[in-house]
Tab-separated table of C-alpha atoms in Angstrom:
chain	number	residue	atom	x	y	z
A	9	MET	CA	122.703	26.845	-71.936
A	10	ALA	CA	123.218	28.811	-75.155
A	11	GLY	CA	120.290	30.834	-76.341
A	12	GLY	CA	119.190	33.202	-79.028
A	13	ILE	CA	117.477	36.565	-79.221
A	14	LEU	CA	113.933	37.468	-80.210
A	15	LYS	CA	114.449	39.853	-83.155
A	16	GLY	CA	110.870	40.493	-84.227
A	17	ILE	CA	107.197	40.043	-83.340
A	18	ALA	CA	104.418	40.078	-85.941
A	19	ARG	CA	100.703	39.373	-85.868
A	20	HIS	CA	97.686	39.523	-88.115
A	21	ALA	CA	94.117	39.869	-86.898
A	22	PHE	CA	92.543	37.701	-89.614
A	23	SER	CA	93.528	35.266	-92.334
A	24	ARG	CA	95.418	37.040	-95.117
A	25	GLY	CA	95.084	40.257	-93.117
A	26	PRO	CA	97.760	42.933	-92.913
A	27	ILE	CA	100.779	42.228	-90.735
A	28	GLU	CA	101.341	44.374	-87.668
A	29	LEU	CA	104.846	44.556	-86.198
A	30	VAL	CA	105.019	45.131	-82.440
A	31	GLN	CA	107.818	45.489	-79.882
A	32	THR	CA	105.975	43.706	-77.062
A	33	VAL	CA	102.991	41.379	-76.876
A	34	ARG	CA	101.077	39.327	-74.348
A	35	ILE	CA	100.791	35.603	-74.965
A	36	THR	CA	98.244	33.430	-73.144
A	37	VAL	CA	97.343	29.755	-73.052
A	38	GLU	CA	93.762	30.651	-74.027
A	39	THR	CA	94.383	32.996	-76.951
A	40	GLY	CA	97.987	32.597	-78.049
A	41	LEU	CA	99.583	35.841	-79.200
A	42	ASP	CA	97.261	38.802	-78.449
A	43	GLY	CA	95.852	40.277	-81.643
A	44	ASP	CA	96.732	37.283	-83.838
A	45	PHE	CA	93.834	35.224	-85.161
A	46	ARG	CA	95.569	31.819	-85.071
A	47	GLY	CA	95.980	31.436	-81.319
A	48	ALA	CA	92.317	31.563	-80.377
A	49	LEU	CA	90.995	29.106	-82.956
A	50	LYS	CA	91.101	26.166	-80.550
A	51	PRO	CA	92.007	27.577	-77.134
A	52	GLY	CA	94.235	25.326	-75.064
A	53	ARG	CA	94.819	22.705	-77.726
A	54	ASN	CA	95.635	24.569	-80.904
A	55	GLU	CA	98.829	23.376	-82.588
A	56	ARG	CA	99.308	26.697	-84.384
A	57	GLN	CA	99.099	29.224	-81.538
A	58	VAL	CA	102.520	30.812	-82.120
A	59	SER	CA	104.833	30.339	-85.112
A	60	LEU	CA	108.590	30.905	-85.010
A	61	MET	CA	111.196	31.311	-87.742
A	62	GLU	CA	114.979	31.695	-87.739
A	63	VAL	CA	116.715	34.768	-89.208
A	64	ASP	CA	119.265	32.574	-91.012
A	65	ASP	CA	116.606	30.312	-92.547
A	66	TRP	CA	114.769	33.300	-94.036
A	67	ALA	CA	118.065	34.711	-95.363
A	68	ARG	CA	118.901	31.368	-97.030
A	69	ALA	CA	115.458	31.164	-98.612
A	70	MET	CA	115.804	34.732	-99.911
A	71	ARG	CA	119.199	33.897	-101.441
A	72	ASP	CA	117.718	30.787	-103.055
A	73	VAL	CA	114.958	32.779	-104.764
A	74	GLY	CA	117.017	35.905	-105.483
A	75	HIS	CA	114.905	38.292	-103.410
A	76	ASP	CA	115.334	40.416	-100.302
A	77	LEU	CA	111.873	40.525	-98.773
A	78	PRO	CA	111.179	41.358	-95.123
A	79	TRP	CA	110.763	38.380	-92.784
A	80	TRP	CA	107.141	39.159	-91.933
A	81	GLU	CA	106.139	38.236	-95.487
A	82	ARG	CA	106.465	34.655	-94.192
A	83	ARG	CA	103.633	35.544	-91.796
A	84	ALA	CA	105.431	33.998	-88.821
A	85	ASN	CA	104.830	35.470	-85.372
A	86	LEU	CA	108.322	35.406	-83.893
A	87	LEU	CA	111.706	35.861	-85.562
A	88	VAL	CA	114.685	34.468	-83.655
A	89	GLU	CA	118.407	34.900	-84.178
A	90	GLY	CA	121.307	32.817	-82.918
A	91	PHE	CA	119.054	29.892	-82.064
A	92	ASP	CA	118.456	26.647	-83.924
A	93	LEU	CA	114.767	25.819	-83.567
A	94	PRO	CA	114.362	22.179	-82.529
A	95	GLN	CA	112.763	19.931	-85.105
A	96	THR	CA	111.165	17.711	-82.491
A	97	ARG	CA	107.534	17.590	-81.442
A	98	GLY	CA	107.293	18.253	-77.714
A	99	ALA	CA	110.483	20.334	-77.447
A	100	LEU	CA	110.024	23.196	-74.975
A	101	LEU	CA	111.114	26.749	-75.801
A	102	ARG	CA	111.373	29.544	-73.258
A	103	VAL	CA	110.962	32.990	-74.840
A	104	GLY	CA	111.352	35.525	-72.042
A	105	PRO	CA	108.759	34.363	-69.474
A	106	VAL	CA	106.674	32.401	-72.022
A	107	LEU	CA	106.914	28.633	-72.423
A	108	LEU	CA	106.039	27.162	-75.831
A	109	GLU	CA	105.842	23.531	-76.941
A	110	VAL	CA	106.814	22.633	-80.513
A	111	THR	CA	103.878	20.846	-82.154
A	112	LYS	CA	105.071	20.524	-85.755
A	113	GLU	CA	106.870	22.041	-88.700
A	114	CYS	CA	105.345	25.172	-90.216
A	115	ASP	CA	104.937	23.887	-93.748
A	116	PRO	CA	104.999	26.694	-96.304
A	117	CYS	CA	101.679	27.202	-98.065
A	118	SER	CA	100.962	28.050	-101.683
A	119	ARG	CA	100.720	31.734	-100.709
A	120	MET	CA	104.533	31.784	-100.567
A	121	GLU	CA	104.593	31.338	-104.342
A	122	THR	CA	102.576	34.544	-104.778
A	123	ILE	CA	105.231	36.400	-102.766
A	124	ALA	CA	108.188	35.093	-104.785
A	125	GLU	CA	108.431	32.300	-107.323
A	126	GLY	CA	110.217	29.316	-105.792
A	127	LEU	CA	109.808	30.541	-102.199
A	128	ARG	CA	107.614	27.651	-101.118
A	129	GLY	CA	110.261	25.162	-102.230
A	130	ALA	CA	113.039	27.216	-100.636
A	131	LEU	CA	111.244	27.049	-97.283
A	132	ILE	CA	110.609	23.288	-97.312
A	133	ALA	CA	114.192	22.139	-96.707
A	134	ASP	CA	115.277	21.566	-93.104
A	135	TRP	CA	112.227	23.231	-91.471
A	136	ARG	CA	113.172	26.617	-92.995
A	137	GLY	CA	109.501	27.564	-92.863
A	138	GLY	CA	109.727	27.514	-89.074
A	139	ALA	CA	108.093	25.732	-86.171
A	140	LEU	CA	104.552	25.817	-84.817
A	141	THR	CA	103.940	25.829	-81.090
A	142	ARG	CA	101.242	25.808	-78.459
A	143	VAL	CA	101.410	27.946	-75.334
A	144	ILE	CA	102.187	26.161	-72.061
A	145	GLU	CA	102.826	29.268	-69.897
A	146	GLY	CA	101.892	32.790	-70.902
A	147	GLY	CA	103.389	36.190	-70.218
A	148	VAL	CA	104.561	39.348	-71.961
A	149	ILE	CA	107.480	39.088	-74.383
A	150	ALA	CA	109.515	41.825	-76.043
A	151	VAL	CA	111.963	42.149	-78.898
A	152	GLY	CA	115.374	41.497	-77.342
A	153	ASP	CA	114.183	38.713	-75.028
A	154	THR	CA	116.206	35.515	-74.953
A	155	ILE	CA	115.024	32.184	-76.328
A	156	VAL	CA	116.375	28.927	-74.931
A	157	LEU	CA	115.579	25.242	-75.114
A	158	GLU	CA	114.071	24.232	-71.786
A	159	GLN	CA	114.482	20.766	-70.331
A	160	PRO	CA	111.281	18.724	-69.963
A	161	ARG	CA	109.807	18.655	-66.466
């Protein structure tokens, strides 16, 4: 089964708060990504516990808007490379020891326009804004871990 690599981990403690880049992080069913405000909003049933984005999708969006901004400006939690995020609700992703379930597309918000004009539109096509997930099995992940599509049980 072909997989990709986790290239980056980012979190923010509160809405619109500063982004913190980390090399490792604990993820739990109850709180999502430790230190990130989204995961604990609705423990166990939150559809936005962990967000993922592809390296290539961010690069395409940057080309479309003529900028070269760092990926964390998207405010996604996990950046993956060499892996096509599934665009299917219920798809299971294994990132290191952690199991995530895709809940929906991460639609770009109006904040993207304040970062770069046209960015919101550039992220709409083909789920470029990323995927939202809920945590099924927790654990500690690290930059460099593999990400694979896991078969349903």
